[in-house]
Short mmCIF file of C-alpha atoms (C1' of nucleotides) in Angstrom, two decimals:
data_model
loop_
_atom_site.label_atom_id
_atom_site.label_comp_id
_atom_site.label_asym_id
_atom_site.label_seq_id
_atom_site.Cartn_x
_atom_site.Cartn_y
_atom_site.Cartn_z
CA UNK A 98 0.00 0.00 0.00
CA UNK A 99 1.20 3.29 -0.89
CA UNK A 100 1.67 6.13 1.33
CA UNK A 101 -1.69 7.33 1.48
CA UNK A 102 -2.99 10.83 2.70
CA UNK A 103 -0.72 10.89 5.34
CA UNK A 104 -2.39 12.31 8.56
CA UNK A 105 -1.42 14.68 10.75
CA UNK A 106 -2.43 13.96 14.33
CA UNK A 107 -2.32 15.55 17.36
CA UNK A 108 -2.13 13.29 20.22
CA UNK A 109 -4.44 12.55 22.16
CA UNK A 110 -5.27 14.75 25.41
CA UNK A 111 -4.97 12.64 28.35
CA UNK A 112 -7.42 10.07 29.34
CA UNK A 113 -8.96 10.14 25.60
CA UNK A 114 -6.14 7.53 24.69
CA UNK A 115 -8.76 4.99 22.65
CA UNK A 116 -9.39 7.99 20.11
CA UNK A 117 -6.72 6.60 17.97
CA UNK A 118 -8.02 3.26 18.74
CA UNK A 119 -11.19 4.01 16.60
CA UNK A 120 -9.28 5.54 14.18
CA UNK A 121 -6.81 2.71 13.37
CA UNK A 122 -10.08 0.88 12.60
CA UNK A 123 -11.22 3.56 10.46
CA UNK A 124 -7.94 3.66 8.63
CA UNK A 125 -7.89 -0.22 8.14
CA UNK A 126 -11.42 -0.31 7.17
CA UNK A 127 -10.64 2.48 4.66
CA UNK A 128 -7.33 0.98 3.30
CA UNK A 129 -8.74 -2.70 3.07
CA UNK A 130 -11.62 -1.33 0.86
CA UNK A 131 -9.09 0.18 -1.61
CA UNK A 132 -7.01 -2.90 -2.00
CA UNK A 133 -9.23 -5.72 -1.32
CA UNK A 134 -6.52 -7.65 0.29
CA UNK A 135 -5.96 -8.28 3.69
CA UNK A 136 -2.16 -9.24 2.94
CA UNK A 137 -1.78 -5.54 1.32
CA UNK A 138 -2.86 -3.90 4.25
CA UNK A 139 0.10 -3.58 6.76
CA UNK A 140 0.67 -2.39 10.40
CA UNK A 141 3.00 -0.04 8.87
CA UNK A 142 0.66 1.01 6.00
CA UNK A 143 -2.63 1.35 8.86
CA UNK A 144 0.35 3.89 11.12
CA UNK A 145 1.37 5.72 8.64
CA UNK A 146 -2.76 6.30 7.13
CA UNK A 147 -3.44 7.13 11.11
CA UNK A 148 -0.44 9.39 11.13
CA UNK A 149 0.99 7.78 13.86
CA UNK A 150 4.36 5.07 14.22
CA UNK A 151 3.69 1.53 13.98
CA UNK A 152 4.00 0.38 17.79
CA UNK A 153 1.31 2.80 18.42
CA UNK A 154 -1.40 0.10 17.09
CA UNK A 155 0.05 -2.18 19.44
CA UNK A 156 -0.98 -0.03 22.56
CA UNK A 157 -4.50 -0.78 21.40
CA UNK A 158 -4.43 -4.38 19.41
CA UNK A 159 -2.70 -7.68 20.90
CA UNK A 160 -1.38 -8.49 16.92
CA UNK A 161 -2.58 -7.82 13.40
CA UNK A 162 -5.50 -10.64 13.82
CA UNK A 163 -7.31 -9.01 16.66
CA UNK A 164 -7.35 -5.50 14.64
CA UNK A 165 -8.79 -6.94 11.49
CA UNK A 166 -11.59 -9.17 13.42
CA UNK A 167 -12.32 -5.42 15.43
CA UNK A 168 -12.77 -4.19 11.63
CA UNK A 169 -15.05 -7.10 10.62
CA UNK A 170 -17.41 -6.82 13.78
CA UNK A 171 -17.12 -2.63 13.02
CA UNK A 172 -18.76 -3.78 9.52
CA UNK A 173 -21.34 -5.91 10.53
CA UNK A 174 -22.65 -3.54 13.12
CA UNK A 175 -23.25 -1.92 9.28
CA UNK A 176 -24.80 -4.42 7.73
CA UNK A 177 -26.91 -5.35 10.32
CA UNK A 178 -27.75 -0.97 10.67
CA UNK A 179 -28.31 -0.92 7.01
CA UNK A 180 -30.64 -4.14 6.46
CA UNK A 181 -32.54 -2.86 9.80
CA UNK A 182 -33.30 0.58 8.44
CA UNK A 183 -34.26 -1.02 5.06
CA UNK A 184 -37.31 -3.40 7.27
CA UNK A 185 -38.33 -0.54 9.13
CA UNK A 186 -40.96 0.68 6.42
CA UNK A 187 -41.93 -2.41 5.47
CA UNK A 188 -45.75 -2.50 4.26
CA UNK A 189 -46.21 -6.60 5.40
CA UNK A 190 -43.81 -9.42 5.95
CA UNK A 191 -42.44 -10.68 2.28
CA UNK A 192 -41.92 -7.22 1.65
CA UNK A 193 -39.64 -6.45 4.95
CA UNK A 194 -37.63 -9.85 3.52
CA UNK A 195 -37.46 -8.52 0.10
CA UNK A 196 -36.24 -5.08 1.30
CA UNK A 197 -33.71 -6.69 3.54
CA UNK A 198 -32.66 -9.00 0.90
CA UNK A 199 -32.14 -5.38 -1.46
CA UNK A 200 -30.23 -3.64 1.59
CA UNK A 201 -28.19 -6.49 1.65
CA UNK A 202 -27.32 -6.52 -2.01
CA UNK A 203 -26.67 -2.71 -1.75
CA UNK A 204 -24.48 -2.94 1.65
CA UNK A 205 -22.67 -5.84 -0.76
CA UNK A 206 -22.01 -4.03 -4.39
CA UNK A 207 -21.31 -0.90 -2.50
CA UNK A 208 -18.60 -2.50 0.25
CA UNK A 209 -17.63 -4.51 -2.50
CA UNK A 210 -14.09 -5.51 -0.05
CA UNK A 211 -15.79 -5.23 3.11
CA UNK A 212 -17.87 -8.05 1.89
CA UNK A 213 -15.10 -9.99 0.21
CA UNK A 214 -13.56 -9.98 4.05
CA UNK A 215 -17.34 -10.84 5.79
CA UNK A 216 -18.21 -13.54 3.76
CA UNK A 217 -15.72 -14.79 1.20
CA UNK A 218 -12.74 -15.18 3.40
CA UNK A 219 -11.98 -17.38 6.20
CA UNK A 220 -10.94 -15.97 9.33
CA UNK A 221 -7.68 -16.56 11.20
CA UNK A 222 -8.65 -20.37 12.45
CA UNK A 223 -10.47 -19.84 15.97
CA UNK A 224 -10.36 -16.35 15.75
CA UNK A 225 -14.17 -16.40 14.97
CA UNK A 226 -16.03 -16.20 18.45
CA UNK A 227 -19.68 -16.72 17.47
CA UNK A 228 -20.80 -14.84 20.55
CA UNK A 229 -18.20 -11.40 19.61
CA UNK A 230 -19.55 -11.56 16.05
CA UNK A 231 -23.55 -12.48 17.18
CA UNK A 232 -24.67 -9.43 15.25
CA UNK A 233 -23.43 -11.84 12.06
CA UNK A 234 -24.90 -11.22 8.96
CA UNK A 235 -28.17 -9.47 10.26
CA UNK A 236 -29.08 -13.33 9.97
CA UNK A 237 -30.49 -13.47 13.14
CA UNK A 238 -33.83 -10.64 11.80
CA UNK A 239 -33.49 -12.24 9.13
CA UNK A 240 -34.97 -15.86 10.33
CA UNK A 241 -37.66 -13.83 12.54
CA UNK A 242 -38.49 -12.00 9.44
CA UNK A 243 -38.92 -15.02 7.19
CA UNK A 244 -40.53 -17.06 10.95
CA UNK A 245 -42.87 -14.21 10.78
CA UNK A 246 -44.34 -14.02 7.21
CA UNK A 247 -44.61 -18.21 7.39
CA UNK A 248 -46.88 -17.25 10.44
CA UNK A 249 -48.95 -14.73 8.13
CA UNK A 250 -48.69 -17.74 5.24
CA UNK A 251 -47.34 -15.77 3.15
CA UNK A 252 -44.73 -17.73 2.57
CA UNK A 253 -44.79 -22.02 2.45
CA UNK A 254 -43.55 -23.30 5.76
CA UNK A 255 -42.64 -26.92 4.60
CA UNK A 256 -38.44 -26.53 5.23
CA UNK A 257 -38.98 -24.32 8.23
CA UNK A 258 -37.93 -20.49 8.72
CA UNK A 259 -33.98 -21.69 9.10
CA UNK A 260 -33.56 -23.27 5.85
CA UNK A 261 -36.03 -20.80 3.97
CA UNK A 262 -33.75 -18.47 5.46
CA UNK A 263 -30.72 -19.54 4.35
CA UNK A 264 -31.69 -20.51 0.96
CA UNK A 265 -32.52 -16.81 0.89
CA UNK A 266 -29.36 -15.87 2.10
CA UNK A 267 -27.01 -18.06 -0.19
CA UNK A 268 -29.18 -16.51 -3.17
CA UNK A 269 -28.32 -13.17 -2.35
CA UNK A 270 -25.17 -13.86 -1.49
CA UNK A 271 -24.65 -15.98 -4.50
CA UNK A 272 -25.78 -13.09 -6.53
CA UNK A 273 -23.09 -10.39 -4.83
CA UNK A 274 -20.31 -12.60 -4.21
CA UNK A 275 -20.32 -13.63 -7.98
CA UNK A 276 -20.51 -9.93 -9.00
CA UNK A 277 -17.52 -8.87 -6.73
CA UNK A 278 -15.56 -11.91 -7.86
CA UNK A 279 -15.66 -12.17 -11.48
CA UNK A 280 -16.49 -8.38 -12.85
CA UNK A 281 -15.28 -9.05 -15.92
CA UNK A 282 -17.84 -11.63 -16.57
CA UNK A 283 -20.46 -10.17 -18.70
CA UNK A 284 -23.09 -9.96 -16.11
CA UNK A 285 -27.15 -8.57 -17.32
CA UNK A 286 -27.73 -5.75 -14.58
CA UNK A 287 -28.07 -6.18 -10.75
CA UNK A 288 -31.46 -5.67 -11.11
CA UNK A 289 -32.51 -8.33 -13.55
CA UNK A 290 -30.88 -10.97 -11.50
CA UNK A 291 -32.38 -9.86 -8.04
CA UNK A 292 -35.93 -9.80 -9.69
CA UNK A 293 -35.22 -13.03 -11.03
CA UNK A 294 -34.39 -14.84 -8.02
CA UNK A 295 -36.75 -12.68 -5.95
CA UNK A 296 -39.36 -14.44 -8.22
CA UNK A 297 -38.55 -18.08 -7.44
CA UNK A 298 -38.56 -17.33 -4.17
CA UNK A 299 -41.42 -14.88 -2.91
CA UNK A 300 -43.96 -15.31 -6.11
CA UNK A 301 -46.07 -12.54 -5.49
CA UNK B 51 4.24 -24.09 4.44
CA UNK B 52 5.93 -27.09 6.08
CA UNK B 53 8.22 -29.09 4.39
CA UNK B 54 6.19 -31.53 3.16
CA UNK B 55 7.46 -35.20 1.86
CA UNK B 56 10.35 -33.39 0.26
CA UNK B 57 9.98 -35.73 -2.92
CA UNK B 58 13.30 -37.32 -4.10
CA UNK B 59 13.16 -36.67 -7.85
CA UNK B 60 15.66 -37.36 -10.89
CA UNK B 61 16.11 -35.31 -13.76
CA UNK B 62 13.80 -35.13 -16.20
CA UNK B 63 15.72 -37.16 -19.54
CA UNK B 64 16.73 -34.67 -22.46
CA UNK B 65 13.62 -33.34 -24.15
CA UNK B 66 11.83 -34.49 -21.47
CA UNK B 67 12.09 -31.09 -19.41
CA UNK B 68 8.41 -30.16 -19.47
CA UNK B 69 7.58 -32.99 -17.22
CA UNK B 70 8.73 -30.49 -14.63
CA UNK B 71 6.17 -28.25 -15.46
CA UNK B 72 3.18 -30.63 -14.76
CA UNK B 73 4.63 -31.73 -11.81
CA UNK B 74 5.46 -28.15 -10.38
CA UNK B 75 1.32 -27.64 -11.84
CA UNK B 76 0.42 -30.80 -9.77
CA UNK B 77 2.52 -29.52 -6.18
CA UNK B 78 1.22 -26.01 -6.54
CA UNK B 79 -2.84 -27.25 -6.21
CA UNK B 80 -1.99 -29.74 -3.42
CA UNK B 81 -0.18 -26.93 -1.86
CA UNK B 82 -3.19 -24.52 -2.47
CA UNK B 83 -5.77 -26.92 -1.09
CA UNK B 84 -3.69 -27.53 1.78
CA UNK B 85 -3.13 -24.29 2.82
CA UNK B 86 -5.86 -22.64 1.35
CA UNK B 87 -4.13 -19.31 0.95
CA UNK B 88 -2.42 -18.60 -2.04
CA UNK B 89 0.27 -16.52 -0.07
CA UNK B 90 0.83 -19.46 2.20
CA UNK B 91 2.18 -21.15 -0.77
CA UNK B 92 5.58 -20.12 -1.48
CA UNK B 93 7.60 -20.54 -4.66
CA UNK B 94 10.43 -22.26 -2.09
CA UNK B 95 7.77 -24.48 -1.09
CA UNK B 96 6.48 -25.35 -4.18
CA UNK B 97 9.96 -26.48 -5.31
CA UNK B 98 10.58 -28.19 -1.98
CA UNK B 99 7.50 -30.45 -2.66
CA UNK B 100 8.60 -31.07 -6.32
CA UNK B 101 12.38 -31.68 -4.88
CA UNK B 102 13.79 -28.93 -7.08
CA UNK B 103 15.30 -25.84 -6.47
CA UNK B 104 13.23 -23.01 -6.51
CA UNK B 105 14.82 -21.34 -9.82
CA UNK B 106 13.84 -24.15 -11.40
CA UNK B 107 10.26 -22.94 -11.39
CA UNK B 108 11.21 -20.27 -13.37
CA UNK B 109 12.45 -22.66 -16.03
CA UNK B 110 8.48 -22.78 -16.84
CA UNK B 111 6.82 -20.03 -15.42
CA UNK B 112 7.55 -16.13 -16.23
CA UNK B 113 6.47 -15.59 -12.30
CA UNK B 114 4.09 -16.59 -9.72
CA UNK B 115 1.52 -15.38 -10.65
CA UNK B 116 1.25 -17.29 -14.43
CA UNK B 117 1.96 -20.40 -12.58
CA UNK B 118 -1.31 -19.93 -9.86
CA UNK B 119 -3.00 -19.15 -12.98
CA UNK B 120 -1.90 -22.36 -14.74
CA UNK B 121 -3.68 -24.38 -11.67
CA UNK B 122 -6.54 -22.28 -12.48
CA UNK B 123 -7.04 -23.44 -16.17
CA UNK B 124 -6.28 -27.12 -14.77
CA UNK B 125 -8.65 -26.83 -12.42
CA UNK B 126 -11.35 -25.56 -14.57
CA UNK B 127 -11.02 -27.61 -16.91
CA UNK B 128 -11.58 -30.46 -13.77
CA UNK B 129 -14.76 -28.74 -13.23
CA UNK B 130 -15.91 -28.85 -17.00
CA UNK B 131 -15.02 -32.88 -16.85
CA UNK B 132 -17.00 -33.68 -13.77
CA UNK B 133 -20.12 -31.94 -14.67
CA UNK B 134 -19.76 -32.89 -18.25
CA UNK B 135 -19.28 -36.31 -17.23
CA UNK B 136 -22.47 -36.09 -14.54
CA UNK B 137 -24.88 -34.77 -17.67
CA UNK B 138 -24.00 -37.44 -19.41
CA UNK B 139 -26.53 -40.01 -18.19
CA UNK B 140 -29.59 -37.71 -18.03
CA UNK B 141 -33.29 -38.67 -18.75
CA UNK B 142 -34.14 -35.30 -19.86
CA UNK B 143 -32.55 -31.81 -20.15
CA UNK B 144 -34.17 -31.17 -16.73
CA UNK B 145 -32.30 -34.11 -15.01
CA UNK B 146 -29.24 -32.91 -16.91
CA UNK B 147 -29.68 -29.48 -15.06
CA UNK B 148 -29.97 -31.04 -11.62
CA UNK B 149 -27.38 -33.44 -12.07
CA UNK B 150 -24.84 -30.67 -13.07
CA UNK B 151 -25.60 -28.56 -9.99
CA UNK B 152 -24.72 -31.43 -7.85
CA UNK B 153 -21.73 -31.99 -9.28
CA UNK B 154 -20.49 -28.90 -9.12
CA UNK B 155 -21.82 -28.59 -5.84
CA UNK B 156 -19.78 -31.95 -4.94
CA UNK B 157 -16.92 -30.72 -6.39
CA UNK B 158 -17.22 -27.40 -4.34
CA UNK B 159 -17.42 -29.19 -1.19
CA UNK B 160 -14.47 -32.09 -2.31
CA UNK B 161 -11.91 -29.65 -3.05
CA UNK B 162 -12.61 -26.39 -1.03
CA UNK B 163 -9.78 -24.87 -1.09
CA UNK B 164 -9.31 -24.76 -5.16
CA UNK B 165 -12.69 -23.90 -5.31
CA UNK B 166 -11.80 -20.99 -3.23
CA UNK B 167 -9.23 -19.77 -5.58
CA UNK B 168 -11.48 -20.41 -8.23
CA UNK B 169 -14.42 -18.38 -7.71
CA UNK B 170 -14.05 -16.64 -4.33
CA UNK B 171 -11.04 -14.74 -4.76
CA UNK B 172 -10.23 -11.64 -7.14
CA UNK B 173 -7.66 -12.69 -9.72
CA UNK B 174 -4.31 -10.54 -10.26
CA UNK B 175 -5.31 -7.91 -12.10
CA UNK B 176 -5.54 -8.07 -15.49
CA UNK B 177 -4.58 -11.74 -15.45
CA UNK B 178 -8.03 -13.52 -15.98
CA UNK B 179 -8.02 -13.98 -19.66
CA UNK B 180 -10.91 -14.76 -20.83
CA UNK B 181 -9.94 -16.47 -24.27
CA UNK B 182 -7.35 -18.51 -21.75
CA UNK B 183 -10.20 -19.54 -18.84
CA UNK B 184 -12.60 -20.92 -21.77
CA UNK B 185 -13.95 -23.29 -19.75
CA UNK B 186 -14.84 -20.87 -16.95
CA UNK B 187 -17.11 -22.26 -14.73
CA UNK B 188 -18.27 -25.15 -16.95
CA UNK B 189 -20.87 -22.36 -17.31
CA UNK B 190 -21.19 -22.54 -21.21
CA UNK B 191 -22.33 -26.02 -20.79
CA UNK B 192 -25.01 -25.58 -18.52
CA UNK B 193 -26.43 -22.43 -20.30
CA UNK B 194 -26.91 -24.85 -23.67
CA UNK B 195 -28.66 -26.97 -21.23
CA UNK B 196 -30.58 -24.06 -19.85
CA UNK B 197 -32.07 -23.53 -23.22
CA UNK B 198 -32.47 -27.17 -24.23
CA UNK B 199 -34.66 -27.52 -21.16
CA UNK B 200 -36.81 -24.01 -22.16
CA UNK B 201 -37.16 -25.70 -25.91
CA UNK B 202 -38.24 -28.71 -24.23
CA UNK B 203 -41.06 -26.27 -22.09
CA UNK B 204 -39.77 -27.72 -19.43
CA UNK B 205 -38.68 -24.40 -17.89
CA UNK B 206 -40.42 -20.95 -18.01
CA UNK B 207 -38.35 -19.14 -20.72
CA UNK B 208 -39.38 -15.84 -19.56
CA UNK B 209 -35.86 -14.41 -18.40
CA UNK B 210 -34.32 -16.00 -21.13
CA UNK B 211 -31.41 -19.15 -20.87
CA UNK B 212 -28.67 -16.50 -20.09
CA UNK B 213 -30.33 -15.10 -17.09
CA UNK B 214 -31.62 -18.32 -15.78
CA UNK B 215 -28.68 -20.03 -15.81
CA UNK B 216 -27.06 -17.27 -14.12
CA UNK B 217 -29.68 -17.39 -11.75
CA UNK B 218 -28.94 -21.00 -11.36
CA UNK B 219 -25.26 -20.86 -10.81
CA UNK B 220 -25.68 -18.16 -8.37
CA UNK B 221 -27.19 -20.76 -6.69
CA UNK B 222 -25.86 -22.97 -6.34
CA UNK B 223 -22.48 -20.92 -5.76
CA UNK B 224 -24.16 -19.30 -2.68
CA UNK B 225 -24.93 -22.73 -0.97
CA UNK B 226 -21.36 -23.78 -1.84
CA UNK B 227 -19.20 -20.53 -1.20
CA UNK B 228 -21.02 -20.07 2.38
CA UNK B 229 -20.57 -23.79 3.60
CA UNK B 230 -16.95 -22.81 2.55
CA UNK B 231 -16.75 -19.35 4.26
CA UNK B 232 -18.60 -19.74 7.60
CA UNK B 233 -17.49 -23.52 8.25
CA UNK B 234 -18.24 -22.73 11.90
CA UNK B 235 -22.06 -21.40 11.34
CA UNK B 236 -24.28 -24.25 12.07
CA UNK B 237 -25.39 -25.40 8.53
CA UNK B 238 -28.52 -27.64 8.25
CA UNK B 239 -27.54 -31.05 6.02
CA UNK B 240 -26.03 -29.86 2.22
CA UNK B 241 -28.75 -32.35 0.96
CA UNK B 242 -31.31 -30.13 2.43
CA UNK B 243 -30.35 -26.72 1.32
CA UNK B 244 -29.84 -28.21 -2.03
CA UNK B 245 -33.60 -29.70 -2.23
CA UNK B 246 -34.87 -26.39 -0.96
CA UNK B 247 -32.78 -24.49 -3.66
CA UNK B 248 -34.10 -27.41 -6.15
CA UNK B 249 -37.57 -27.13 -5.09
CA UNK B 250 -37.73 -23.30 -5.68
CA UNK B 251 -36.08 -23.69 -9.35
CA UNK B 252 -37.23 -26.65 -11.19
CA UNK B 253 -40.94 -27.97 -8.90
CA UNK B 254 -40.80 -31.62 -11.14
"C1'" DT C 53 35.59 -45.67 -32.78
"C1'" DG C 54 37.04 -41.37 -30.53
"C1'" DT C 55 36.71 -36.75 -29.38
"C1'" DA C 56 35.16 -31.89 -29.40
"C1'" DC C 57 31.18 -29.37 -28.81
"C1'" DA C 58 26.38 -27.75 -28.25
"C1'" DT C 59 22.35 -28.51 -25.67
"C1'" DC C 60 19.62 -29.13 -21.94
"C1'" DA C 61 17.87 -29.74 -17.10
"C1'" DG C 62 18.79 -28.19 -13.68
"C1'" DT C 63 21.81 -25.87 -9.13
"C1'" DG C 64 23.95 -22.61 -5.40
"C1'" DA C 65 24.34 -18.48 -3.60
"C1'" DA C 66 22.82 -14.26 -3.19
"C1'" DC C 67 19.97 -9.72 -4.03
"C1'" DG C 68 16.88 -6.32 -1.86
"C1'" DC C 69 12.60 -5.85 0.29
"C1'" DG C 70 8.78 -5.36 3.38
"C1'" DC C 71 6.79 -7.59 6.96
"C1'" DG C 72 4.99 -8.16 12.19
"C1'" DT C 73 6.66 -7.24 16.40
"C1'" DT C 74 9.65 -5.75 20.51
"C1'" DC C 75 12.04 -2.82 23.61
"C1'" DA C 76 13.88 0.86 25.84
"C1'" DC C 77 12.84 5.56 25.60
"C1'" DT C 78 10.56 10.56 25.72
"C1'" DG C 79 8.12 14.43 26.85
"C1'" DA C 80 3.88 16.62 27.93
"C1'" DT C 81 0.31 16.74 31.56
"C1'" DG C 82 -2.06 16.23 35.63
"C1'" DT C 83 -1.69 15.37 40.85
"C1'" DA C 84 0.03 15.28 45.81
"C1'" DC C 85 2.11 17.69 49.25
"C1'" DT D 249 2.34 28.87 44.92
"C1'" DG D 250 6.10 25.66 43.80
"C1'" DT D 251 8.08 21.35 42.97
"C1'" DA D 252 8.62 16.30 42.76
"C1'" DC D 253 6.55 12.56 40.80
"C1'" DA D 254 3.43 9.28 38.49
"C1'" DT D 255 0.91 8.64 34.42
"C1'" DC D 256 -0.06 8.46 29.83
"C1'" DA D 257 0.26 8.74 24.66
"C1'" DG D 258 3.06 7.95 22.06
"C1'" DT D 259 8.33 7.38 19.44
"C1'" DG D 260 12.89 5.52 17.23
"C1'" DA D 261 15.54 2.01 16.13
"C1'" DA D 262 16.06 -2.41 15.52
"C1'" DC D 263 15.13 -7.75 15.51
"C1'" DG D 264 14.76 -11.87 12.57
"C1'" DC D 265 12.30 -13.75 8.91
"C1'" DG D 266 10.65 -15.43 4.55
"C1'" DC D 267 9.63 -13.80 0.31
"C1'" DG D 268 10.09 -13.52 -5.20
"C1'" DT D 269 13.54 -13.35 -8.24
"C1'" DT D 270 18.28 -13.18 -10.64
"C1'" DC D 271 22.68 -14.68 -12.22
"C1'" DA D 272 26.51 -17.15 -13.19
"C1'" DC D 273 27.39 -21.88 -13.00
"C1'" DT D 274 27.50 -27.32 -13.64
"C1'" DG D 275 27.44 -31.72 -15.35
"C1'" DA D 276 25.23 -35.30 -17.90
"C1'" DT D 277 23.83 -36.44 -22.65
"C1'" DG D 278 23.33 -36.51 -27.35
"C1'" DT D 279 25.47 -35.13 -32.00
"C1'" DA D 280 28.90 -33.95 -35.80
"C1'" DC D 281 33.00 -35.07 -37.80
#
DNA sequence: TGTACATCAGTGAACGCGCGTTCACTGATGTAC
DNA sequence: TGTACATCAGTGAACGCGCGTTCACTGATGTAC
């Protein structure tokens, strides 16, 4: 990673020592979503983005691992922000699921790298603690969503709210993770493809 | 990468040199689904596993990075065979569809790791050529059998072959690449999601 | 049949580089007496 | 009000390491004469 907009900082008064803390996650978000690769993203790279000298990250981060799983739980407190404030108009059930199922898309094509670290990478092995990263992939609203619009029958209840659920899920995520891996396949518009899977699945 | 069962070789006989390359080929995707992490495989530890010196790689290979794409086209062209050779015994284009998503499914799920490289992670800029990568995705295949099975009315032809099959793909690529990703989320049976995916596509 | 030579499949040693991380330190700021 | 001291937010220099890659080389083998 090249130098980058290099900061200048002022340190922090007394007592407000996790300011930079926040910002180092800020910066790595930032610099991960320009190259995409968790490899191109160094300590030294994140400092000098901050505007601050590499050991500094190490006053607030055990190693390099802890700092990018802080990132990942940082990004899906997003998602699961975004995909909430997408349900909250919602005129019925199927169409909460089908506007969470567009936030998502959205959060995806627009975070293109974000979501390339979420859910196309594996994490450090053990590093994933289920019950740091609970808010994972809104999935948790989602199920109620999808529990809820079985209970209105508005959608077939046969395979239960958990599978429905994630056979939503993979087809969204199908759908994005395709788009972000292989652009220079010659893909019809977003649009087209979410209708068309949004047609198997919620025939209304 | 560990040393691995440093392999005692002997030099290739005159005009016999691009044996090497296959083998170096062969090393590289064991490596890869090993490790999962194409910087995890080293061009030391590539040669180690061949029982070569590492400038011998560059005997065959401009750098790195045409050599990881060189397991690419190999296993691609893996892909195309297995689903190819699953088609084969269809009753009817419909059968033919399902039988090619489970065999790409089965190959997702048998070799993770290449699958991984193959459709979850962005390839070195500019590298992907798509004249080269021909057999991308076996997807050419299944989009003839896409439209064999609209001829046939066996499948609403509405969004057209292209679209469907996408559709398709996407998929079964989201079942696949999240059973991959999120190996600690607690997945319901793969022979589940991929009736409930099933169900929703093709209702026989 | 014998020998000089070209070819070929590799080797051995080294290059410069950027990485994550550590360790002893500094210097401003608030606090106790 | 003045001074010694603890605290805190950082710094500067260095560590060992493994990486991709290069370059001059070797030594067996086939070929020409």
């Amino acid at each position: 990673v090249t130098p980058q907009a290099a900061a200048i900082r002022t340190r922090s008064p007394r007592g407000e020592g996790d300011r930079l803390r926040q910002e180092i996650v800020d910066a790595t978000a930032r610099l991960l979503a320009e190259t995409g690769d968790e490899h191109a993203v160094s300590i030294r790279s994140i400092a000098e983005t901050v505007g601050v000298t590499p050991p500094s990250i190490y006053l607030h981060f055990a190693d390099k691992t802890e700092l990018l799983l802080a990132v990942c739980e940082d990004r899906f407190e997003e998602l699961d922000r975004r995909t909430e404030a997408a349900a909250a108009g919602a005129a019925d059930p199927l169409d909460e699921i089908r506007r969470r199922g567009e936030a998502y898309v959205r959060f995806g094509l627009e975070n293109p790298e974000h979501y390339r670290i979420l859910f196309m990478n594996r994490f450090p092995a053990g590093a994933w603690d289920p019950e740091r990263m609970a808010k994972a992939c809104a999935f948790d609203h989602m199920v109620e969503a999808v529990q809820r619009a079985m209970d209105a029958a508005m959608l077939p209840s046969d395979d239960g709210a958990l599978v429905t659920a994630i056979g939503m899920w993979a087809a969204v995520h199908g759908i994005v993770s395709l788009l972000i891996a292989k652009p220079e396949f010659p893909w019809p518009p977003v649009e087209t493809l979410v209708r068309h899977i949004t047609r198997a699945y919620a025939p209304s």
